Amino acid sequence: MELLTALSLGELALSFSRVPLFPVFDLSYFIVSILYLKYEPGAVELSRRHPVASWLCAMLHCFGSYILADLLLGEPLIDYFSNNSSILLASAVWYLIFFCPLDLFYKCVCFLPVKLIFVAMKEVVRVRKIAVGIHHAHHHYHHGWFVMIATGWVKGSGVALMSNFEQLLRGVWKPETNEILHMSFPTKASLYGAILFTLQQTRWLPVSKATLIFIFTMFMVSCKVFLTATHSHSSPFDVLESYVCPVLFGTGLGGDHHHNNHGGAHGGAHGGSGPGSPHSAMAAKSKEELSEGSRKKKTKKAD
């Protein structure tokens, strides 16, 4: 019975890994990616005033991961734009989301049950891109583990990693929104997934690629659908990181800020004796007035 179950799982995973992504899954990927672009402040106004800049931003949202991966591997950055079918499909989605009369297309794809289907299908594309990126990097660097991890990572979350450049195209500069400083769940998951697929590619993880694709896709789909349905910005990794980070790095996220807040409260609890407290300022002012009064008395006596 267990053998039959294993065989059925293996066959299911193999069949799943052979499902073509174009056009249905790629269409879902483009829809969700450009939806996130429209959510950005000022994106609608940009599309009206500068449609070319808006279109370029949409293309970065759809194909930014390919551009970053080509940059890492020293290949032509514009290579993927030779795929006419994908470019035309993404352009059609951009036009319908931003310029469809009465926003009908936007309202349809934003309807939560429909949007959850598209979100789930986008995660299928994400995992497949991670696996393909690592296989491609392994072809160039057989023993370059870090090259494979980096390539798989940017293939899974390249749009987020180049968000500051995309913001520049919209005339916005917010360096504090750097994805490296504030990683979202897809970025973290893409990094962990790239590590797993690298271990599998180098034969350190005893599982077939098709099975790993299937299992990791189910994990990503379930997590992302749940987070989207509940409108949550948290990460399933937060609980694990809250235990691991203090052990490995000595502090959790935001440790310095927490310490500073406690320092301020501690100073206030002791009568505000800190250097910037009102009491210390008043005491300094009183001493200065007394010194000034003593100086005037001495001057008067001397006269």
C-alpha positions as protocol buffer text, in pm:
chain_id: "A"
residue {
  index: 1
  type: MET
  ca { x: 0 y: 0 z: 0 }
}
residue {
  index: 2
  type: GLU
  ca { x: 281 y: 241 z: 88 }
}
residue {
  index: 3
  type: LEU
  ca { x: 456 y: 152 z: -237 }
}
residue {
  index: 4
  type: LEU
  ca { x: 140 y: 229 z: -433 }
}
residue {
  index: 5
  type: THR
  ca { x: 105 y: 559 z: -249 }
}
residue {
  index: 6
  type: ALA
  ca { x: 466 y: 649 z: -323 }
}
residue {
  index: 7
  type: LEU
  ca { x: 421 y: 555 z: -687 }
}
residue {
  index: 8
  type: SER
  ca { x: 104 y: 760 z: -716 }
}
residue {
  index: 9
  type: LEU
  ca { x: 272 y: 1060 z: -549 }
}
residue {
  index: 10
  type: GLY
  ca { x: 571 y: 1028 z: -778 }
}
residue {
  index: 11
  type: GLU
  ca { x: 353 y: 1003 z: -1086 }
}
residue {
  index: 12
  type: LEU
  ca { x: 141 y: 1296 z: -973 }
}
residue {
  index: 13
  type: ALA
  ca { x: 448 y: 1507 z: -908 }
}
residue {
  index: 14
  type: LEU
  ca { x: 599 y: 1412 z: -1243 }
}
residue {
  index: 15
  type: SER
  ca { x: 278 y: 1498 z: -1429 }
}
residue {
  index: 16
  type: PHE
  ca { x: 250 y: 1824 z: -1238 }
}
residue {
  index: 17
  type: SER
  ca { x: 606 y: 1925 z: -1324 }
}
residue {
  index: 18
  type: ARG
  ca { x: 532 y: 1874 z: -1694 }
}
residue {
  index: 19
  type: VAL
  ca { x: 226 y: 2100 z: -1705 }
}
residue {
  index: 20
  type: PRO
  ca { x: 301 y: 2386 z: -1949 }
}
residue {
  index: 21
  type: LEU
  ca { x: 298 y: 2733 z: -1796 }
}
residue {
  index: 22
  type: PHE
  ca { x: 206 y: 2926 z: -2110 }
}
residue {
  index: 23
  type: PRO
  ca { x: -48 y: 3071 z: -2153 }
}
residue {
  index: 24
  type: VAL
  ca { x: -277 y: 3000 z: -1855 }
}
residue {
  index: 25
  type: PHE
  ca { x: -31 y: 3012 z: -1565 }
}
residue {
  index: 26
  type: ASP
  ca { x: 173 y: 3292 z: -1720 }
}
residue {
  index: 27
  type: LEU
  ca { x: -147 y: 3490 z: -1769 }
}
residue {
  index: 28
  type: SER
  ca { x: -226 y: 3455 z: -1399 }
}
residue {
  index: 29
  type: TYR
  ca { x: 128 y: 3561 z: -1312 }
}
residue {
  index: 30
  type: PHE
  ca { x: 96 y: 3873 z: -1526 }
}
residue {
  index: 31
  type: ILE
  ca { x: -245 y: 3962 z: -1382 }
}
residue {
  index: 32
  type: VAL
  ca { x: -135 y: 3943 z: -1019 }
}
residue {
  index: 33
  type: SER
  ca { x: 195 y: 4120 z: -1085 }
}
residue {
  index: 34
  type: ILE
  ca { x: 32 y: 4414 z: -1263 }
}
residue {
  index: 35
  type: LEU
  ca { x: -243 y: 4427 z: -1000 }
}
residue {
  index: 36
  type: TYR
  ca { x: 27 y: 4490 z: -739 }
}
residue {
  index: 37
  type: LEU
  ca { x: 162 y: 4767 z: -961 }
}
residue {
  index: 38
  type: LYS
  ca { x: -179 y: 4934 z: -973 }
}
residue {
  index: 39
  type: TYR
  ca { x: -198 y: 4919 z: -593 }
}
residue {
  index: 40
  type: GLU
  ca { x: 111 y: 5143 z: -572 }
}
residue {
  index: 41
  type: PRO
  ca { x: 36 y: 5508 z: -485 }
}
residue {
  index: 42
  type: GLY
  ca { x: 32 y: 5723 z: -796 }
}
residue {
  index: 43
  type: ALA
  ca { x: 40 y: 5431 z: -1041 }
}
residue {
  index: 44
  type: VAL
  ca { x: -297 y: 5517 z: -1196 }
}
residue {
  index: 45
  type: GLU
  ca { x: -202 y: 5883 z: -1246 }
}
residue {
  index: 46
  type: LEU
  ca { x: 130 y: 5772 z: -1398 }
}
residue {
  index: 47
  type: SER
  ca { x: -51 y: 5554 z: -1651 }
}
residue {
  index: 48
  type: ARG
  ca { x: -257 y: 5853 z: -1764 }
}
residue {
  index: 49
  type: ARG
  ca { x: 25 y: 6105 z: -1782 }
}
residue {
  index: 50
  type: HIS
  ca { x: 315 y: 5878 z: -1882 }
}
residue {
  index: 51
  type: PRO
  ca { x: 182 y: 5554 z: -2033 }
}
residue {
  index: 52
  type: VAL
  ca { x: 525 y: 5447 z: -2163 }
}
residue {
  index: 53
  type: ALA
  ca { x: 676 y: 5467 z: -1813 }
}
residue {
  index: 54
  type: SER
  ca { x: 376 y: 5277 z: -1676 }
}
residue {
  index: 55
  type: TRP
  ca { x: 421 y: 5007 z: -1940 }
}
residue {
  index: 56
  type: LEU
  ca { x: 792 y: 4974 z: -1858 }
}
residue {
  index: 57
  type: CYS
  ca { x: 706 y: 4935 z: -1488 }
}
residue {
  index: 58
  type: ALA
  ca { x: 454 y: 4665 z: -1578 }
}
residue {
  index: 59
  type: MET
  ca { x: 716 y: 4480 z: -1783 }
}
residue {
  index: 60
  type: LEU
  ca { x: 957 y: 4496 z: -1489 }
}
residue {
  index: 61
  type: HIS
  ca { x: 691 y: 4350 z: -1262 }
}
residue {
  index: 62
  type: CYS
  ca { x: 638 y: 4066 z: -1510 }
}
residue {
  index: 63
  type: PHE
  ca { x: 996 y: 4000 z: -1628 }
}
residue {
  index: 64
  type: GLY
  ca { x: 1223 y: 4158 z: -1367 }
}
residue {
  index: 65
  type: SER
  ca { x: 1333 y: 3819 z: -1238 }
}
residue {
  index: 66
  type: TYR
  ca { x: 1459 y: 3717 z: -1583 }
}
residue {
  index: 67
  type: ILE
  ca { x: 1652 y: 4044 z: -1617 }
}
residue {
  index: 68
  type: LEU
  ca { x: 1826 y: 4001 z: -1281 }
}
residue {
  index: 69
  type: ALA
  ca { x: 1909 y: 3636 z: -1350 }
}
residue {
  index: 70
  type: ASP
  ca { x: 2061 y: 3728 z: -1688 }
}
residue {
  index: 71
  type: LEU
  ca { x: 2261 y: 4000 z: -1515 }
}
residue {
  index: 72
  type: LEU
  ca { x: 2403 y: 3752 z: -1264 }
}
residue {
  index: 73
  type: LEU
  ca { x: 2495 y: 3499 z: -1532 }
}
residue {
  index: 74
  type: GLY
  ca { x: 2641 y: 3754 z: -1774 }
}
residue {
  index: 75
  type: GLU
  ca { x: 2379 y: 3703 z: -2043 }
}
residue {
  index: 76
  type: PRO
  ca { x: 2201 y: 3975 z: -2250 }
}
residue {
  index: 77
  type: LEU
  ca { x: 1955 y: 4156 z: -2024 }
}
residue {
  index: 78
  type: ILE
  ca { x: 1709 y: 4210 z: -2305 }
}
residue {
  index: 79
  type: ASP
  ca { x: 1712 y: 3846 z: -2413 }
}
residue {
  index: 80
  type: TYR
  ca { x: 1370 y: 3755 z: -2270 }
}
residue {
  index: 81
  type: PHE
  ca { x: 1205 y: 4042 z: -2457 }
}
residue {
  index: 82
  type: SER
  ca { x: 1252 y: 3842 z: -2775 }
}
residue {
  index: 83
  type: ASN
  ca { x: 962 y: 3625 z: -2650 }
}
residue {
  index: 84
  type: ASN
  ca { x: 693 y: 3808 z: -2844 }
}
residue {
  index: 85
  type: SER
  ca { x: 401 y: 3601 z: -2715 }
}
residue {
  index: 86
  type: SER
  ca { x: 476 y: 3672 z: -2349 }
}
residue {
  index: 87
  type: ILE
  ca { x: 540 y: 4042 z: -2410 }
}
residue {
  index: 88
  type: LEU
  ca { x: 214 y: 4084 z: -2602 }
}
residue {
  index: 89
  type: LEU
  ca { x: 18 y: 3892 z: -2339 }
}
residue {
  index: 90
  type: ALA
  ca { x: 165 y: 4099 z: -2054 }
}
residue {
  index: 91
  type: SER
  ca { x: 101 y: 4421 z: -2249 }
}
residue {
  index: 92
  type: ALA
  ca { x: -262 y: 4323 z: -2306 }
}
residue {
  index: 93
  type: VAL
  ca { x: -305 y: 4258 z: -1934 }
}
residue {
  index: 94
  type: TRP
  ca { x: -147 y: 4595 z: -1851 }
}
residue {
  index: 95
  type: TYR
  ca { x: -382 y: 4776 z: -2088 }
}
residue {
  index: 96
  type: LEU
  ca { x: -694 y: 4600 z: -1959 }
}
residue {
  index: 97
  type: ILE
  ca { x: -609 y: 4660 z: -1593 }
}
residue {
  index: 98
  type: PHE
  ca { x: -534 y: 5030 z: -1638 }
}
residue {
  index: 99
  type: PHE
  ca { x: -753 y: 5136 z: -1930 }
}
residue {
  index: 100
  type: CYS
  ca { x: -1051 y: 4900 z: -1954 }
}
residue {
  index: 101
  type: PRO
  ca { x: -1377 y: 5103 z: -1962 }
}
residue {
  index: 102
  type: LEU
  ca { x: -1541 y: 5135 z: -1620 }
}
residue {
  index: 103
  type: ASP
  ca { x: -1252 y: 4932 z: -1476 }
}
residue {
  index: 104
  type: LEU
  ca { x: -1449 y: 4617 z: -1554 }
}
residue {
  index: 105
  type: PHE
  ca { x: -1146 y: 4393 z: -1600 }
}
residue {
  index: 106
  type: TYR
  ca { x: -982 y: 4526 z: -1284 }
}
residue {
  index: 107
  type: LYS
  ca { x: -1299 y: 4470 z: -1082 }
}
residue {
  index: 108
  type: CYS
  ca { x: -1335 y: 4115 z: -1211 }
}
residue {
  index: 109
  type: VAL
  ca { x: -980 y: 4006 z: -1131 }
}
residue {
  index: 110
  type: CYS
  ca { x: -992 y: 4183 z: -792 }
}
residue {
  index: 111
  type: PHE
  ca { x: -1298 y: 3985 z: -685 }
}
residue {
  index: 112
  type: LEU
  ca { x: -1148 y: 3785 z: -398 }
}
residue {
  index: 113
  type: PRO
  ca { x: -1240 y: 3427 z: -506 }
}
residue {
  index: 114
  type: VAL
  ca { x: -1109 y: 3497 z: -856 }
}
residue {
  index: 115
  type: LYS
  ca { x: -800 y: 3670 z: -723 }
}
residue {
  index: 116
  type: LEU
  ca { x: -717 y: 3374 z: -498 }
}
residue {
  index: 117
  type: ILE
  ca { x: -715 y: 3145 z: -801 }
}
residue {
  index: 118
  type: PHE
  ca { x: -474 y: 3376 z: -981 }
}
residue {
  index: 119
  type: VAL
  ca { x: -254 y: 3404 z: -671 }
}
residue {
  index: 120
  type: ALA
  ca { x: -234 y: 3025 z: -643 }
}
residue {
  index: 121
  type: MET
  ca { x: -141 y: 2993 z: -1011 }
}
residue {
  index: 122
  type: LYS
  ca { x: 124 y: 3262 z: -974 }
}
residue {
  index: 123
  type: GLU
  ca { x: 296 y: 3058 z: -703 }
}
residue {
  index: 124
  type: VAL
  ca { x: 310 y: 2763 z: -943 }
}
residue {
  index: 125
  type: VAL
  ca { x: 505 y: 2984 z: -1183 }
}
residue {
  index: 126
  type: ARG
  ca { x: 730 y: 3115 z: -904 }
}
residue {
  index: 127
  type: VAL
  ca { x: 842 y: 2770 z: -791 }
}
residue {
  index: 128
  type: ARG
  ca { x: 899 y: 2654 z: -1148 }
}
residue {
  index: 129
  type: LYS
  ca { x: 1112 y: 2962 z: -1215 }
}
residue {
  index: 130
  type: ILE
  ca { x: 1325 y: 2890 z: -907 }
}
residue {
  index: 131
  type: ALA
  ca { x: 1387 y: 2533 z: -1021 }
}
residue {
  index: 132
  type: VAL
  ca { x: 1465 y: 2636 z: -1380 }
}
residue {
  index: 133
  type: GLY
  ca { x: 1696 y: 2915 z: -1264 }
}
residue {
  index: 134
  type: ILE
  ca { x: 1902 y: 2682 z: -1048 }
}
residue {
  index: 135
  type: HIS
  ca { x: 1924 y: 2424 z: -1326 }
}
residue {
  index: 136
  type: HIS
  ca { x: 2042 y: 2698 z: -1563 }
}
residue {
  index: 137
  type: ALA
  ca { x: 2303 y: 2824 z: -1314 }
}
residue {
  index: 138
  type: HIS
  ca { x: 2422 y: 2467 z: -1252 }
}
residue {
  index: 139
  type: HIS
  ca { x: 2484 y: 2432 z: -1625 }
}
residue {
  index: 140
  type: HIS
  ca { x: 2733 y: 2724 z: -1606 }
}
residue {
  index: 141
  type: TYR
  ca { x: 2873 y: 2666 z: -1256 }
}
residue {
  index: 142
  type: HIS
  ca { x: 2863 y: 2299 z: -1158 }
}
residue {
  index: 143
  type: HIS
  ca { x: 3005 y: 2358 z: -810 }
}
residue {
  index: 144
  type: GLY
  ca { x: 2894 y: 2716 z: -757 }
}
residue {
  index: 145
  type: TRP
  ca { x: 2643 y: 2670 z: -478 }
}
residue {
  index: 146
  type: PHE
  ca { x: 2612 y: 3039 z: -403 }
}
residue {
  index: 147
  type: VAL
  ca { x: 2569 y: 3122 z: -771 }
}
residue {
  index: 148
  type: MET
  ca { x: 2287 y: 2869 z: -795 }
}
residue {
  index: 149
  type: ILE
  ca { x: 2119 y: 2996 z: -479 }
}
residue {
  index: 150
  type: ALA
  ca { x: 2146 y: 3359 z: -592 }
}
residue {
  index: 151
  type: THR
  ca { x: 2010 y: 3279 z: -938 }
}
residue {
  index: 152
  type: GLY
  ca { x: 1719 y: 3080 z: -800 }
}
residue {
  index: 153
  type: TRP
  ca { x: 1647 y: 3353 z: -546 }
}
residue {
  index: 154
  type: VAL
  ca { x: 1626 y: 3633 z: -800 }
}
residue {
  index: 155
  type: LYS
  ca { x: 1424 y: 3412 z: -1032 }
}
residue {
  index: 156
  type: GLY
  ca { x: 1165 y: 3370 z: -757 }
}
residue {
  index: 157
  type: SER
  ca { x: 1161 y: 3726 z: -622 }
}
residue {
  index: 158
  type: GLY
  ca { x: 1342 y: 3942 z: -877 }
}
residue {
  index: 159
  type: VAL
  ca { x: 1057 y: 4192 z: -899 }
}
residue {
  index: 160
  type: ALA
  ca { x: 1076 y: 4270 z: -528 }
}
residue {
  index: 161
  type: LEU
  ca { x: 1456 y: 4282 z: -525 }
}
residue {
  index: 162
  type: MET
  ca { x: 1461 y: 4549 z: -796 }
}
residue {
  index: 163
  type: SER
  ca { x: 1167 y: 4746 z: -655 }
}
residue {
  index: 164
  type: ASN
  ca { x: 1381 y: 5057 z: -595 }
}
residue {
  index: 165
  type: PHE
  ca { x: 1474 y: 5071 z: -962 }
}
residue {
  index: 166
  type: GLU
  ca { x: 1110 y: 5026 z: -1059 }
}
residue {
  index: 167
  type: GLN
  ca { x: 1019 y: 5312 z: -825 }
}
residue {
  index: 168
  type: LEU
  ca { x: 1265 y: 5537 z: -1005 }
}
residue {
  index: 169
  type: LEU
  ca { x: 1075 y: 5481 z: -1328 }
}
residue {
  index: 170
  type: ARG
  ca { x: 767 y: 5612 z: -1146 }
}
residue {
  index: 171
  type: GLY
  ca { x: 958 y: 5913 z: -1017 }
}
residue {
  index: 172
  type: VAL
  ca { x: 969 y: 5782 z: -661 }
}
residue {
  index: 173
  type: TRP
  ca { x: 1278 y: 5732 z: -445 }
}
residue {
  index: 174
  type: LYS
  ca { x: 1225 y: 5543 z: -122 }
}
residue {
  index: 175
  type: PRO
  ca { x: 1550 y: 5369 z: -22 }
}
residue {
  index: 176
  type: GLU
  ca { x: 1396 y: 5270 z: 312 }
}
residue {
  index: 177
  type: THR
  ca { x: 1167 y: 5029 z: 122 }
}
residue {
  index: 178
  type: ASN
  ca { x: 1464 y: 4816 z: 12 }
}
residue {
  index: 179
  type: GLU
  ca { x: 1348 y: 4455 z: -3 }
}
residue {
  index: 180
  type: ILE
  ca { x: 1678 y: 4332 z: 142 }
}
residue {
  index: 181
  type: LEU
  ca { x: 1610 y: 4533 z: 459 }
}
residue {
  index: 182
  type: HIS
  ca { x: 1245 y: 4435 z: 487 }
}
residue {
  index: 183
  type: MET
  ca { x: 1196 y: 4095 z: 327 }
}
residue {
  index: 184
  type: SER
  ca { x: 842 y: 3989 z: 250 }
}
residue {
  index: 185
  type: PHE
  ca { x: 721 y: 3632 z: 270 }
}
residue {
  index: 186
  type: PRO
  ca { x: 769 y: 3557 z: -107 }
}
residue {
  index: 187
  type: THR
  ca { x: 1127 y: 3686 z: -92 }
}
residue {
  index: 188
  type: LYS
  ca { x: 1215 y: 3476 z: 212 }
}
residue {
  index: 189
  type: ALA
  ca { x: 1038 y: 3172 z: 71 }
}
residue {
  index: 190
  type: SER
  ca { x: 1220 y: 3211 z: -261 }
}
residue {
  index: 191
  type: LEU
  ca { x: 1553 y: 3219 z: -77 }
}
residue {
  index: 192
  type: TYR
  ca { x: 1473 y: 2907 z: 127 }
}
residue {
  index: 193
  type: GLY
  ca { x: 1335 y: 2736 z: -182 }
}
residue {
  index: 194
  type: ALA
  ca { x: 1651 y: 2820 z: -376 }
}
residue {
  index: 195
  type: ILE
  ca { x: 1858 y: 2656 z: -101 }
}
residue {
  index: 196
  type: LEU
  ca { x: 1642 y: 2340 z: -116 }
}
residue {
  index: 197
  type: PHE
  ca { x: 1657 y: 2316 z: -494 }
}
residue {
  index: 198
  type: THR
  ca { x: 2033 y: 2373 z: -487 }
}
residue {
  index: 199
  type: LEU
  ca { x: 2073 y: 2086 z: -242 }
}
residue {
  index: 200
  type: GLN
  ca { x: 1859 y: 1871 z: -469 }
}
residue {
  index: 201
  type: GLN
  ca { x: 2053 y: 1973 z: -779 }
}
residue {
  index: 202
  type: THR
  ca { x: 2385 y: 1886 z: -614 }
}
residue {
  index: 203
  type: ARG
  ca { x: 2250 y: 1551 z: -490 }
}
residue {
  index: 204
  type: TRP
  ca { x: 2261 y: 1645 z: -122 }
}
residue {
  index: 205
  type: LEU
  ca { x: 1883 y: 1622 z: -89 }
}
residue {
  index: 206
  type: PRO
  ca { x: 1765 y: 1268 z: -172 }
}
residue {
  index: 207
  type: VAL
  ca { x: 1442 y: 1357 z: -349 }
}
residue {
  index: 208
  type: SER
  ca { x: 1349 y: 1394 z: -714 }
}
residue {
  index: 209
  type: LYS
  ca { x: 1313 y: 1741 z: -862 }
}
residue {
  index: 210
  type: ALA
  ca { x: 952 y: 1674 z: -963 }
}
residue {
  index: 211
  type: THR
  ca { x: 860 y: 1575 z: -607 }
}
residue {
  index: 212
  type: LEU
  ca { x: 1033 y: 1879 z: -460 }
}
residue {
  index: 213
  type: ILE
  ca { x: 857 y: 2107 z: -708 }
}
residue {
  index: 214
  type: PHE
  ca { x: 522 y: 1956 z: -616 }
}
residue {
  index: 215
  type: ILE
  ca { x: 573 y: 1974 z: -238 }
}
residue {
  index: 216
  type: PHE
  ca { x: 718 y: 2325 z: -236 }
}
residue {
  index: 217
  type: THR
  ca { x: 446 y: 2448 z: -471 }
}
residue {
  index: 218
  type: MET
  ca { x: 176 y: 2316 z: -238 }
}
residue {
  index: 219
  type: PHE
  ca { x: 345 y: 2494 z: 52 }
}
residue {
  index: 220
  type: MET
  ca { x: 369 y: 2823 z: -136 }
}
residue {
  index: 221
  type: VAL
  ca { x: 14 y: 2804 z: -270 }
}
residue {
  index: 222
  type: SER
  ca { x: -140 y: 2729 z: 70 }
}
residue {
  index: 223
  type: CYS
  ca { x: 57 y: 3003 z: 249 }
}
residue {
  index: 224
  type: LYS
  ca { x: 6 y: 3274 z: -13 }
}
residue {
  index: 225
  type: VAL
  ca { x: -364 y: 3202 z: -58 }
}
residue {
  index: 226
  type: PHE
  ca { x: -417 y: 3213 z: 318 }
}
residue {
  index: 227
  type: LEU
  ca { x: -223 y: 3540 z: 355 }
}
residue {
  index: 228
  type: THR
  ca { x: -412 y: 3698 z: 65 }
}
residue {
  index: 229
  type: ALA
  ca { x: -752 y: 3581 z: 189 }
}
residue {
  index: 230
  type: THR
  ca { x: -687 y: 3717 z: 539 }
}
residue {
  index: 231
  type: HIS
  ca { x: -517 y: 4036 z: 412 }
}
residue {
  index: 232
  type: SER
  ca { x: -218 y: 3953 z: 630 }
}
residue {
  index: 233
  type: HIS
  ca { x: 136 y: 4082 z: 577 }
}
residue {
  index: 234
  type: SER
  ca { x: 295 y: 3846 z: 827 }
}
residue {
  index: 235
  type: SER
  ca { x: 515 y: 3551 z: 740 }
}
residue {
  index: 236
  type: PRO
  ca { x: 489 y: 3185 z: 843 }
}
residue {
  index: 237
  type: PHE
  ca { x: 863 y: 3203 z: 912 }
}
residue {
  index: 238
  type: ASP
  ca { x: 826 y: 3470 z: 1183 }
}
residue {
  index: 239
  type: VAL
  ca { x: 780 y: 3222 z: 1466 }
}
residue {
  index: 240
  type: LEU
  ca { x: 1084 y: 3018 z: 1367 }
}
residue {
  index: 241
  type: GLU
  ca { x: 1297 y: 3328 z: 1311 }
}
residue {
  index: 242
  type: SER
  ca { x: 1203 y: 3467 z: 1653 }
}
residue {
  index: 243
  type: TYR
  ca { x: 1376 y: 3165 z: 1811 }
}
residue {
  index: 244
  type: VAL
  ca { x: 1662 y: 3115 z: 1566 }
}
residue {
  index: 245
  type: CYS
  ca { x: 1778 y: 3476 z: 1515 }
}
residue {
  index: 246
  type: PRO
  ca { x: 1856 y: 3551 z: 1883 }
}
residue {
  index: 247
  type: VAL
  ca { x: 2059 y: 3231 z: 1903 }
}
residue {
  index: 248
  type: LEU
  ca { x: 2256 y: 3283 z: 1581 }
}
residue {
  index: 249
  type: PHE
  ca { x: 2285 y: 3663 z: 1569 }
}
residue {
  index: 250
  type: GLY
  ca { x: 2239 y: 3769 z: 1931 }
}
residue {
  index: 251
  type: THR
  ca { x: 1924 y: 3972 z: 1881 }
}
residue {
  index: 252
  type: GLY
  ca { x: 1590 y: 3962 z: 1712 }
}
residue {
  index: 253
  type: LEU
  ca { x: 1454 y: 4202 z: 1454 }
}
residue {
  index: 254
  type: GLY
  ca { x: 1431 y: 4560 z: 1582 }
}
residue {
  index: 255
  type: GLY
  ca { x: 1648 y: 4489 z: 1887 }
}
residue {
  index: 256
  type: ASP
  ca { x: 1828 y: 4825 z: 1880 }
}
residue {
  index: 257
  type: HIS
  ca { x: 1505 y: 5020 z: 1856 }
}
residue {
  index: 258
  type: HIS
  ca { x: 1357 y: 4826 z: 2145 }
}
residue {
  index: 259
  type: HIS
  ca { x: 1665 y: 4896 z: 2351 }
}
residue {
  index: 260
  type: ASN
  ca { x: 1650 y: 5267 z: 2279 }
}
residue {
  index: 261
  type: ASN
  ca { x: 1286 y: 5286 z: 2378 }
}
residue {
  index: 262
  type: HIS
  ca { x: 1359 y: 5116 z: 2707 }
}
residue {
  index: 263
  type: GLY
  ca { x: 1651 y: 5351 z: 2765 }
}
residue {
  index: 264
  type: GLY
  ca { x: 1422 y: 5651 z: 2726 }
}
residue {
  index: 265
  type: ALA
  ca { x: 1164 y: 5505 z: 2961 }
}
residue {
  index: 266
  type: HIS
  ca { x: 1433 y: 5421 z: 3212 }
}
residue {
  index: 267
  type: GLY
  ca { x: 1556 y: 5781 z: 3213 }
}
residue {
  index: 268
  type: GLY
  ca { x: 1201 y: 5914 z: 3255 }
}
residue {
  index: 269
  type: ALA
  ca { x: 1135 y: 5681 z: 3548 }
}
residue {
  index: 270
  type: HIS
  ca { x: 1432 y: 5824 z: 3737 }
}
residue {
  index: 271
  type: GLY
  ca { x: 1301 y: 6178 z: 3747 }
}
residue {
  index: 272
  type: GLY
  ca { x: 1406 y: 6275 z: 3397 }
}
residue {
  index: 273
  type: SER
  ca { x: 1774 y: 6306 z: 3484 }
}
residue {
  index: 274
  type: GLY
  ca { x: 1880 y: 6243 z: 3124 }
}
residue {
  index: 275
  type: PRO
  ca { x: 2073 y: 6509 z: 2937 }
}
residue {
  index: 276
  type: GLY
  ca { x: 1775 y: 6606 z: 2723 }
}
residue {
  index: 277
  type: SER
  ca { x: 1508 y: 6613 z: 2997 }
}
residue {
  index: 278
  type: PRO
  ca { x: 1325 y: 6937 z: 3097 }
}
residue {
  index: 279
  type: HIS
  ca { x: 1444 y: 6913 z: 3459 }
}
residue {
  index: 280
  type: SER
  ca { x: 1810 y: 6911 z: 3360 }
}
residue {
  index: 281
  type: ALA
  ca { x: 1754 y: 7209 z: 3130 }
}
residue {
  index: 282
  type: MET
  ca { x: 1586 y: 7404 z: 3412 }
}
residue {
  index: 283
  type: ALA
  ca { x: 1867 y: 7318 z: 3654 }
}
residue {
  index: 284
  type: ALA
  ca { x: 2129 y: 7436 z: 3407 }
}
residue {
  index: 285
  type: LYS
  ca { x: 1935 y: 7759 z: 3352 }
}
residue {
  index: 286
  type: SER
  ca { x: 1914 y: 7822 z: 3730 }
}
residue {
  index: 287
  type: LYS
  ca { x: 2288 y: 7772 z: 3774 }
}
residue {
  index: 288
  type: GLU
  ca { x: 2356 y: 8008 z: 3488 }
}
residue {
  index: 289
  type: GLU
  ca { x: 2132 y: 8277 z: 3643 }
}
residue {
  index: 290
  type: LEU
  ca { x: 2303 y: 8237 z: 3982 }
}
residue {
  index: 291
  type: SER
  ca { x: 2645 y: 8269 z: 3826 }
}
residue {
  index: 292
  type: GLU
  ca { x: 2533 y: 8580 z: 3635 }
}
residue {
  index: 293
  type: GLY
  ca { x: 2396 y: 8733 z: 3958 }
}
residue {
  index: 294
  type: SER
  ca { x: 2719 y: 8663 z: 4149 }
}
residue {
  index: 295
  type: ARG
  ca { x: 2924 y: 8814 z: 3868 }
}
residue {
  index: 296
  type: LYS
  ca { x: 2714 y: 9135 z: 3871 }
}
residue {
  index: 297
  type: LYS
  ca { x: 2750 y: 9167 z: 4251 }
}
residue {
  index: 298
  type: LYS
  ca { x: 3126 y: 9133 z: 4229 }
}
residue {
  index: 299
  type: THR
  ca { x: 3138 y: 9387 z: 3948 }
}
residue {
  index: 300
  type: LYS
  ca { x: 2925 y: 9630 z: 4152 }
}
residue {
  index: 301
  type: LYS
  ca { x: 3156 y: 9594 z: 4454 }
}
residue {
  index: 302
  type: ALA
  ca { x: 3461 y: 9652 z: 4237 }
}
residue {
  index: 303
  type: ASP
  ca { x: 3305 y: 9971 z: 4099 }
}
